[in-house]
Short mmCIF file of C-alpha atoms and ligand atoms in Angstrom, two decimals:
data_model
loop_
_atom_site.label_atom_id
_atom_site.label_comp_id
_atom_site.label_asym_id
_atom_site.label_seq_id
_atom_site.Cartn_x
_atom_site.Cartn_y
_atom_site.Cartn_z
CA MET X 1 0.00 0.00 0.00
CA ASN X 2 1.29 3.43 -0.96
CA THR X 3 1.16 6.79 0.72
CA ILE X 4 1.03 9.41 -2.00
CA LEU X 5 1.61 13.11 -1.43
CA VAL X 6 -0.30 15.16 -3.99
CA THR X 7 0.64 18.83 -4.16
CA GLY X 8 -1.92 21.24 -5.61
CA GLY X 9 -4.70 18.66 -5.23
CA ALA X 10 -7.40 21.32 -4.79
CA GLY X 11 -6.87 22.76 -8.27
CA PHE X 12 -8.33 21.67 -11.58
CA ILE X 13 -6.20 18.67 -12.59
CA GLY X 14 -5.10 17.91 -9.02
CA SER X 15 -8.66 17.53 -7.70
CA ASN X 16 -9.61 15.31 -10.63
CA PHE X 17 -6.50 13.24 -9.95
CA VAL X 18 -7.19 12.94 -6.19
CA LYS X 19 -10.66 11.51 -6.87
CA TYR X 20 -9.41 9.29 -9.71
CA TYR X 21 -6.63 7.91 -7.51
CA LEU X 22 -8.71 7.24 -4.39
CA ASN X 23 -11.33 5.50 -6.50
CA LYS X 24 -8.73 3.31 -8.24
CA TYR X 25 -6.63 2.54 -5.15
CA PRO X 26 -9.05 2.46 -2.20
CA SER X 27 -6.40 1.00 0.14
CA ASP X 28 -3.75 3.66 -0.53
CA THR X 29 -3.41 6.78 1.62
CA LEU X 30 -3.46 10.17 -0.09
CA ILE X 31 -2.21 13.42 1.46
CA ASN X 32 -3.23 16.56 -0.39
CA LEU X 33 -1.01 19.57 0.31
CA ASP X 34 -2.49 22.73 -1.16
CA ASP X 35 -2.07 26.39 -0.28
CA LEU X 36 -5.58 27.22 -1.53
CA THR X 37 -4.69 30.13 -3.76
CA TYR X 38 -7.46 31.66 -5.89
CA ALA X 39 -7.21 28.49 -8.04
CA GLY X 40 -7.55 25.95 -5.22
CA ASN X 41 -11.01 25.07 -4.03
CA LEU X 42 -12.04 22.50 -1.44
CA GLU X 43 -15.53 22.35 -2.98
CA ASN X 44 -13.80 20.38 -5.76
CA LEU X 45 -13.12 17.63 -3.21
CA LYS X 46 -16.41 17.56 -1.31
CA ASP X 47 -17.26 14.06 -2.61
CA ILE X 48 -14.24 12.51 -0.89
CA GLU X 49 -13.59 14.78 2.10
CA ASN X 50 -14.84 12.10 4.51
CA ASN X 51 -12.85 9.28 2.93
CA ALA X 52 -10.72 7.85 5.77
CA ASN X 53 -7.72 7.50 3.44
CA TYR X 54 -7.80 11.14 2.36
CA HIS X 55 -5.98 13.83 4.35
CA PHE X 56 -5.91 17.52 3.50
CA ILE X 57 -3.14 19.80 4.68
CA LYS X 58 -3.35 23.53 4.02
CA GLY X 59 0.11 24.85 3.24
CA SER X 60 2.70 25.81 0.68
CA ILE X 61 5.33 23.73 -1.05
CA CYS X 62 7.65 26.64 -0.23
CA ASP X 63 7.27 25.86 3.51
CA LYS X 64 10.30 23.65 4.11
CA GLU X 65 9.45 22.93 7.75
CA LEU X 66 5.91 21.87 6.91
CA LEU X 67 7.21 19.53 4.20
CA ARG X 68 9.73 18.04 6.62
CA LYS X 69 6.96 17.48 9.17
CA ILE X 70 4.94 15.58 6.58
CA PHE X 71 7.91 13.32 5.79
CA LYS X 72 8.77 12.93 9.48
CA THR X 73 5.09 11.91 10.04
CA GLU X 74 4.72 14.67 12.60
CA ILE X 75 1.47 16.10 11.23
CA LYS X 76 -0.60 13.02 12.05
CA THR X 77 1.28 10.18 13.68
CA THR X 78 -1.05 7.63 12.12
CA LEU X 79 0.09 8.68 8.65
CA GLU X 80 3.09 7.04 7.04
CA ALA X 81 5.68 9.10 5.19
CA PRO X 82 4.87 9.45 1.49
CA ASN X 83 6.64 7.01 -0.82
CA LEU X 84 5.11 8.66 -3.91
CA VAL X 85 4.84 12.36 -4.77
CA ALA X 86 2.59 13.70 -7.54
CA HIS X 87 3.59 17.33 -7.93
CA PHE X 88 0.83 19.49 -9.45
CA ALA X 89 1.11 22.66 -7.33
CA ALA X 90 1.84 25.63 -9.53
CA GLU X 91 0.73 29.00 -10.72
CA SER X 92 -0.77 27.88 -14.01
CA HIS X 93 -2.20 30.79 -16.01
CA VAL X 94 -0.09 32.38 -18.77
CA ASP X 95 -1.91 35.74 -18.71
CA ARG X 96 -1.30 36.15 -14.97
CA SER X 97 2.40 35.37 -15.48
CA ILE X 98 2.59 38.20 -17.99
CA LYS X 99 1.11 40.63 -15.45
CA ASP X 100 3.33 39.45 -12.57
CA SER X 101 5.81 36.61 -12.81
CA SER X 102 6.90 36.69 -9.12
CA PRO X 103 4.48 34.06 -7.74
CA PHE X 104 5.34 31.84 -10.71
CA ILE X 105 9.05 31.90 -9.86
CA GLN X 106 8.30 31.42 -6.18
CA THR X 107 5.97 28.43 -6.43
CA ASN X 108 6.95 26.81 -9.71
CA VAL X 109 10.73 27.15 -9.37
CA VAL X 110 11.62 27.72 -5.71
CA GLY X 111 8.74 25.55 -4.45
CA THR X 112 9.77 22.66 -6.70
CA GLN X 113 13.37 22.95 -5.52
CA ILE X 114 12.28 22.88 -1.85
CA LEU X 115 10.06 19.86 -2.50
CA LEU X 116 12.86 18.04 -4.35
CA ASP X 117 15.30 18.74 -1.51
CA THR X 118 12.83 17.43 1.08
CA VAL X 119 12.22 14.24 -0.84
CA ARG X 120 15.97 13.79 -1.28
CA GLU X 121 16.46 14.13 2.46
CA PHE X 122 13.91 11.45 3.35
CA TRP X 123 13.92 8.86 0.56
CA SER X 124 16.55 6.17 0.83
CA THR X 125 17.71 3.88 -1.96
CA THR X 126 16.90 0.86 0.25
CA SER X 127 13.18 1.61 0.47
CA LYS X 128 11.02 -1.51 0.04
CA LYS X 129 8.25 0.45 -1.65
CA ARG X 130 8.53 2.17 -5.03
CA ASN X 131 9.61 5.78 -4.55
CA CYS X 132 8.68 8.11 -7.38
CA PHE X 133 8.56 11.89 -7.71
CA LEU X 134 6.17 12.67 -10.57
CA HIS X 135 6.66 16.17 -11.90
CA VAL X 136 3.54 17.32 -13.74
CA SER X 137 4.77 19.61 -16.46
CA THR X 138 3.49 21.06 -19.69
CA ASP X 139 4.06 21.04 -23.45
CA GLU X 140 4.49 24.83 -23.22
CA VAL X 141 8.12 24.31 -22.18
CA TYR X 142 8.87 23.37 -25.82
CA GLY X 143 7.78 26.81 -27.03
CA SER X 144 5.75 27.13 -30.20
CA LEU X 145 5.34 24.97 -33.29
CA GLY X 146 4.84 26.32 -36.79
CA LYS X 147 2.03 25.01 -38.97
CA THR X 148 3.45 21.47 -39.10
CA GLY X 149 5.28 19.03 -36.86
CA LEU X 150 4.72 17.67 -33.36
CA PHE X 151 6.54 18.06 -30.03
CA THR X 152 8.52 14.97 -29.10
CA GLU X 153 10.42 14.47 -25.85
CA ASN X 154 13.62 15.28 -27.79
CA ASN X 155 12.52 18.78 -28.73
CA GLN X 156 14.58 21.60 -27.30
CA ILE X 157 13.16 23.52 -24.33
CA LYS X 158 12.30 27.00 -25.65
CA PRO X 159 9.69 28.61 -23.37
CA ASN X 160 8.14 31.91 -24.43
CA SER X 161 6.06 33.10 -21.46
CA PRO X 162 7.08 33.68 -17.84
CA TYR X 163 4.76 30.77 -16.93
CA SER X 164 6.39 28.34 -19.36
CA ALA X 165 9.87 29.61 -18.43
CA SER X 166 9.10 28.86 -14.77
CA LYS X 167 7.85 25.36 -15.65
CA ALA X 168 10.90 24.76 -17.86
CA SER X 169 13.13 25.83 -14.97
CA SER X 170 11.43 23.31 -12.69
CA ASP X 171 11.81 20.60 -15.36
CA LEU X 172 15.53 21.30 -15.48
CA LEU X 173 15.80 21.10 -11.69
CA VAL X 174 13.99 17.75 -11.72
CA ARG X 175 16.37 16.49 -14.41
CA ALA X 176 19.38 17.73 -12.44
CA TYR X 177 18.21 15.96 -9.26
CA TYR X 178 18.05 12.71 -11.23
CA LYS X 179 21.51 13.16 -12.75
CA THR X 180 23.20 14.48 -9.61
CA PHE X 181 21.42 12.64 -6.80
CA ASN X 182 19.83 9.69 -8.62
CA LEU X 183 16.45 10.81 -7.25
CA PRO X 184 13.67 8.62 -8.75
CA VAL X 185 11.92 11.27 -10.83
CA ILE X 186 9.63 11.24 -13.85
CA THR X 187 8.49 14.30 -15.78
CA THR X 188 5.32 14.40 -17.87
CA ARG X 189 4.51 17.14 -20.39
CA CYS X 190 0.85 17.38 -21.26
CA SER X 191 -1.12 19.47 -23.71
CA ASN X 192 -4.16 21.63 -22.82
CA ASN X 193 -6.64 19.94 -20.49
CA TYR X 194 -10.38 20.52 -20.40
CA GLY X 195 -13.11 19.15 -18.13
CA PRO X 196 -14.95 19.76 -14.85
CA TYR X 197 -13.50 22.04 -12.14
CA GLN X 198 -11.27 24.16 -14.40
CA PHE X 199 -11.04 27.73 -13.15
CA PRO X 200 -13.02 29.98 -15.53
CA GLU X 201 -10.05 32.11 -16.51
CA LYS X 202 -8.93 29.41 -18.99
CA LEU X 203 -10.37 29.47 -22.51
CA ILE X 204 -13.02 26.71 -22.40
CA PRO X 205 -14.66 27.41 -19.00
CA LEU X 206 -14.33 31.17 -19.58
CA ILE X 207 -16.28 30.90 -22.83
CA ILE X 208 -18.92 28.63 -21.25
CA ASN X 209 -19.32 31.00 -18.27
CA ASN X 210 -19.56 34.05 -20.53
CA ILE X 211 -22.17 32.42 -22.77
CA ILE X 212 -24.24 31.58 -19.67
CA ASN X 213 -23.97 35.22 -18.56
CA LYS X 214 -24.29 36.67 -22.09
CA LYS X 215 -20.94 38.43 -21.75
CA PRO X 216 -18.45 39.08 -24.62
CA LEU X 217 -16.29 36.13 -25.68
CA PRO X 218 -12.70 37.48 -25.90
CA ILE X 219 -10.63 35.99 -28.72
CA TYR X 220 -6.96 36.94 -28.72
CA GLY X 221 -5.64 38.12 -32.09
CA GLN X 222 -7.40 36.39 -34.97
CA GLY X 223 -8.26 33.23 -33.03
CA LEU X 224 -6.02 31.14 -35.27
CA ASN X 225 -3.70 29.82 -32.55
CA ILE X 226 -3.93 26.06 -32.16
CA ARG X 227 -4.10 23.97 -29.00
CA ASP X 228 -4.20 20.16 -28.62
CA TRP X 229 -7.04 19.40 -26.16
CA LEU X 230 -7.14 16.42 -23.80
CA PHE X 231 -9.93 15.43 -21.39
CA VAL X 232 -8.65 15.81 -17.83
CA LEU X 233 -9.42 12.20 -16.80
CA ASP X 234 -7.28 10.92 -19.67
CA HIS X 235 -4.44 13.04 -18.26
CA CYS X 236 -5.08 11.56 -14.78
CA ALA X 237 -4.88 8.02 -16.19
CA ALA X 238 -1.61 8.85 -17.94
CA LEU X 239 -0.14 10.30 -14.73
CA ASP X 240 -1.17 7.21 -12.78
CA THR X 241 0.51 5.03 -15.40
CA ALA X 242 3.67 7.15 -15.28
CA ILE X 243 4.00 7.22 -11.49
CA LYS X 244 3.42 3.47 -11.17
CA GLN X 245 5.25 2.16 -14.23
CA GLY X 246 7.39 4.93 -15.70
CA LYS X 247 11.16 4.72 -15.96
CA PHE X 248 13.09 7.05 -13.68
CA GLY X 249 14.79 10.02 -15.31
CA GLU X 250 12.46 9.87 -18.33
CA VAL X 251 10.16 12.48 -19.82
CA TYR X 252 6.78 11.40 -21.23
CA ASN X 253 4.66 13.58 -23.49
CA ILE X 254 0.88 13.31 -23.00
CA GLY X 255 -1.62 14.55 -25.57
CA GLY X 256 -4.93 13.92 -27.22
CA ASN X 257 -4.03 14.22 -30.92
CA ASN X 258 -6.85 16.73 -31.03
CA GLU X 259 -5.88 20.10 -32.53
CA TRP X 260 -8.31 23.00 -32.72
CA THR X 261 -7.95 26.66 -33.59
CA ASN X 262 -9.31 28.82 -30.78
CA ILE X 263 -11.99 30.35 -32.97
CA ASP X 264 -13.27 26.94 -34.08
CA ILE X 265 -13.48 25.69 -30.52
CA VAL X 266 -15.35 28.84 -29.42
CA LYS X 267 -17.81 28.49 -32.31
CA LEU X 268 -18.35 24.82 -31.41
CA ILE X 269 -19.08 25.70 -27.77
CA CYS X 270 -21.53 28.40 -28.96
CA LYS X 271 -23.36 25.87 -31.15
CA ILE X 272 -23.65 23.19 -28.46
CA MET X 273 -24.74 25.69 -25.79
CA ASP X 274 -27.26 27.46 -28.03
CA GLU X 275 -28.95 24.10 -28.66
CA LYS X 276 -28.93 23.20 -24.96
CA LEU X 277 -30.15 26.63 -23.78
CA GLY X 278 -32.65 27.06 -26.62
CA ASN X 279 -31.08 30.42 -27.52
CA LYS X 280 -32.90 32.22 -30.34
CA THR X 281 -29.86 34.31 -31.34
CA SER X 282 -26.48 32.71 -31.89
CA SER X 283 -23.93 33.21 -29.10
CA THR X 284 -21.31 33.74 -31.83
CA GLN X 285 -22.62 37.33 -31.81
CA LEU X 286 -20.82 37.69 -28.47
CA ILE X 287 -17.43 36.95 -30.08
CA ASN X 288 -15.07 39.87 -29.49
CA TYR X 289 -11.63 39.94 -31.12
CA VAL X 290 -9.25 41.58 -28.64
CA THR X 291 -5.56 42.51 -28.49
CA ASP X 292 -3.35 39.46 -28.80
CA ARG X 293 -1.50 37.90 -25.85
CA PRO X 294 2.17 39.09 -25.94
CA GLY X 295 4.47 36.28 -27.07
CA HIS X 296 1.39 34.17 -27.94
CA ASP X 297 2.52 30.68 -28.98
CA LEU X 298 1.04 29.81 -32.37
CA ARG X 299 0.56 26.08 -32.05
CA TYR X 300 1.01 23.19 -29.64
CA ALA X 301 0.66 19.55 -30.76
CA ILE X 302 1.94 16.51 -28.94
CA ASP X 303 3.49 13.31 -30.22
CA ALA X 304 2.49 10.84 -27.48
CA THR X 305 4.01 7.77 -29.15
CA LYS X 306 6.52 7.18 -26.36
CA ILE X 307 4.00 6.80 -23.53
CA LYS X 308 1.78 4.67 -25.79
CA ASN X 309 4.58 2.31 -26.85
CA GLU X 310 6.44 2.10 -23.55
CA LEU X 311 3.64 2.33 -20.96
CA GLY X 312 0.52 1.43 -22.97
CA TRP X 313 -1.40 4.68 -22.29
CA GLU X 314 -3.84 6.11 -24.83
CA PRO X 315 -6.69 8.61 -24.36
CA GLU X 316 -10.11 7.02 -23.93
CA HIS X 317 -12.44 10.00 -24.18
CA THR X 318 -13.40 11.35 -27.59
CA PHE X 319 -13.48 15.11 -27.88
CA GLU X 320 -17.07 15.03 -29.19
CA LYS X 321 -18.30 13.40 -25.97
CA GLY X 322 -15.81 15.10 -23.63
CA ILE X 323 -16.74 18.64 -24.64
CA VAL X 324 -20.48 17.95 -24.29
CA ALA X 325 -19.93 16.35 -20.85
CA THR X 326 -17.83 19.37 -19.85
CA ILE X 327 -20.47 21.88 -20.97
CA ASP X 328 -23.15 19.86 -19.13
CA TRP X 329 -21.03 19.88 -15.97
CA TYR X 330 -20.69 23.69 -16.00
CA LEU X 331 -24.39 24.15 -16.75
CA GLU X 332 -25.24 21.91 -13.80
CA ASN X 333 -22.69 23.58 -11.52
CA GLN X 334 -23.39 27.26 -11.96
CA VAL X 335 -23.21 27.78 -8.20
CA TRP X 336 -19.61 26.49 -8.35
CA LEU X 337 -18.89 28.94 -11.18
CA GLN X 338 -20.30 31.83 -9.14
CA GLU X 339 -18.43 30.78 -6.02
CA VAL X 340 -15.00 30.44 -7.62
CA THR X 341 -15.31 33.70 -9.48
CA SER X 342 -16.53 35.61 -6.40
CA GLY X 343 -14.19 34.00 -3.83
CA GLU X 344 -17.29 32.73 -1.98
CA TYR X 345 -15.85 29.24 -1.61
CA GLN X 346 -13.26 30.58 0.83
CA LYS X 347 -16.06 30.90 3.35
CA TYR X 348 -16.44 27.14 3.08
CA TYR X 349 -12.76 26.74 3.85
CA ASN X 350 -12.97 29.08 6.84
CA LYS X 351 -15.96 27.17 8.18
CA HIS X 352 -14.32 23.76 7.88
CA TYR X 353 -10.63 24.30 8.40
CA LEU X 354 -9.90 27.34 10.55
P1 LIG Q 1 -4.63 25.12 -11.12
O1 LIG Q 1 -4.18 26.53 -11.20
O2 LIG Q 1 -6.05 24.80 -11.38
O3 LIG Q 1 -4.29 24.51 -9.68
C1 LIG Q 1 -3.07 24.77 -9.04
C2 LIG Q 1 -3.21 24.32 -7.58
O4 LIG Q 1 -1.95 24.53 -6.92
C3 LIG Q 1 -4.26 25.11 -6.80
O5 LIG Q 1 -5.04 24.24 -6.02
C4 LIG Q 1 -3.42 26.03 -5.90
O6 LIG Q 1 -4.07 26.37 -4.69
C5 LIG Q 1 -2.19 25.16 -5.68
N1 LIG Q 1 -1.00 25.94 -5.32
C6 LIG Q 1 -0.53 27.06 -5.92
N2 LIG Q 1 0.58 27.48 -5.30
C7 LIG Q 1 0.84 26.60 -4.30
C8 LIG Q 1 1.85 26.47 -3.32
N3 LIG Q 1 2.86 27.34 -3.23
N4 LIG Q 1 1.81 25.42 -2.46
C9 LIG Q 1 0.80 24.51 -2.52
N5 LIG Q 1 -0.21 24.61 -3.42
C10 LIG Q 1 -0.19 25.62 -4.29
O7 LIG Q 1 -3.68 24.31 -12.11
P2 LIG Q 1 -4.00 23.07 -13.07
O8 LIG Q 1 -4.50 23.57 -14.36
O9 LIG Q 1 -4.75 22.06 -12.30
O10 LIG Q 1 -2.51 22.54 -13.32
C11 LIG Q 1 -1.90 21.63 -12.40
C12 LIG Q 1 -0.50 21.32 -12.89
O11 LIG Q 1 -0.56 20.77 -14.21
C13 LIG Q 1 0.41 22.55 -13.01
O12 LIG Q 1 1.69 22.18 -12.58
C14 LIG Q 1 0.39 22.89 -14.49
O13 LIG Q 1 1.59 23.49 -14.87
C15 LIG Q 1 0.26 21.51 -15.10
N6 LIG Q 1 -0.40 21.44 -16.41
C16 LIG Q 1 -1.62 22.03 -16.61
C17 LIG Q 1 -2.25 21.89 -17.86
C18 LIG Q 1 -3.61 22.49 -18.12
O14 LIG Q 1 -4.08 22.46 -19.26
N7 LIG Q 1 -4.31 23.04 -17.14
C19 LIG Q 1 -1.63 21.16 -18.89
C20 LIG Q 1 -0.38 20.60 -18.64
C21 LIG Q 1 0.22 20.72 -17.40
O1 LIG Q 2 -0.53 23.51 -23.02
C1 LIG Q 2 -0.69 23.31 -21.65
C2 LIG Q 2 -1.03 24.61 -20.97
O2 LIG Q 2 -2.37 24.92 -21.34
C3 LIG Q 2 -0.89 24.56 -19.46
O3 LIG Q 2 0.47 24.36 -19.13
C4 LIG Q 2 -1.39 25.84 -18.81
O4 LIG Q 2 -1.37 25.72 -17.40
C5 LIG Q 2 -2.82 26.08 -19.26
O5 LIG Q 2 -3.30 27.30 -18.74
C6 LIG Q 2 -2.92 26.10 -20.79
O6 LIG Q 2 -2.25 27.26 -21.33
P1 LIG Q 2 -2.87 28.11 -22.54
O7 LIG Q 2 -2.28 29.46 -22.51
O8 LIG Q 2 -2.80 27.34 -23.81
O9 LIG Q 2 -4.42 28.10 -22.07
P2 LIG Q 2 -5.54 29.25 -22.06
O10 LIG Q 2 -6.82 28.58 -21.72
O11 LIG Q 2 -5.12 30.42 -21.24
O12 LIG Q 2 -5.59 29.71 -23.59
C7 LIG Q 2 -5.89 28.79 -24.62
C8 LIG Q 2 -5.83 29.55 -25.93
O13 LIG Q 2 -6.92 30.46 -25.98
C9 LIG Q 2 -4.58 30.38 -26.10
O14 LIG Q 2 -4.19 30.37 -27.48
C10 LIG Q 2 -5.01 31.79 -25.71
C11 LIG Q 2 -6.47 31.80 -26.13
N1 LIG Q 2 -7.36 32.65 -25.31
C12 LIG Q 2 -7.35 32.47 -23.97
C13 LIG Q 2 -8.18 33.23 -23.15
C14 LIG Q 2 -8.15 33.05 -21.65
C15 LIG Q 2 -8.22 33.56 -25.92
O15 LIG Q 2 -8.23 33.69 -27.15
N2 LIG Q 2 -9.05 34.30 -25.12
C16 LIG Q 2 -9.06 34.17 -23.75
O16 LIG Q 2 -9.82 34.89 -23.07
#
């Protein structure tokens, strides 16, 4: 039985992963360390908050003493020290990194270094259980593609935004800890995720939320930038495969082979939502072309052959079904949308955890 430390487990992908993992491994223990920034929300985890094998700790990956306490089993003496770490915690939004890169450097770079050092202090090479530090990274570290070609794991790292530069820095630290200290690390680089619980600052939930509220749909530049979309639960399955079966020191790309221009995806969401809401006028009338994102990467597209051939992972959800399920989830969870955008959910945290 494993004890897995998940960092950032109250965010979008992290909360999906926590629920996926506890459902798949009901005998394992999962510790979720999250600092509950604007992007972390305990509502996301309400379904499992009473699961006896789930333990939430409010705190930052930059807090060295807190991390040491977790590994020294001083937080709850009944908990064993983690033998697995799935590291999601990060500042994740490109536009915010353009406005202020400081928290990105602090959490994504310094926080990762502090976490790596803690793990290095406590994991021994004679451990009977598998030790693995899974670093959840992004295809954005590769920079931008032109109209053709795919990112492979051998592509050069060429980040273009402060966010992707901070993630690339953390990838390099993870690599260095493998080479220098033989730490059992694995890095995954995934394309754009979509699905339930994504904070509505990211393209897909932002567009859904704005259509619900009949607000303008901002399209950067001409809307011709391309992203490769993957349903979040397919990402979770790939991460589970990597942490359990992946080879230490390796990088695995994860992607859905599902490229869309931004404008096409926005028009698709308009069409599906207009049918569902019975709108008489098309929501495409809300489309508003706005000033482009500085340094906007033209195209991301993943070659996921390595993880398919070596670990047997492939996406299971089709985009056609995944996008409809995602839209349905946001339509059914409008209270969640209101709470995360207003900060209301923090009252829930105060009530339960302070
Ligand atoms: P998110 O912004 O939704 O969640 C981030 C979580 O980290 C939040 O719960 C937040 O409270 C927590 N956090 C932030 N700073 C922290 C700190 N110092 N200590 C502890 N917790 C902290 O992000 P996401 O979209 O779920 O992304 C999760 C990870 O996956 C990130 O590392 C991101 O780079 C990576 N990733 C995301 C995507 C995507 O499409 N969203 C794709 C590939 C990789
Ligand atoms: O590729 C993986 C990355 O995907 C992750 O590492 C990041 O954490 C995640 O945020 C995401 O980054 P993007 O910048 O690709 O995602 P975002 O949803 O912000 O934007 C998607 C595309 O839509 C991008 O080309 C910019 C465009 N866009 C975005 C917003 C928010 C718009 O045109 N209008 C918008 O309002």
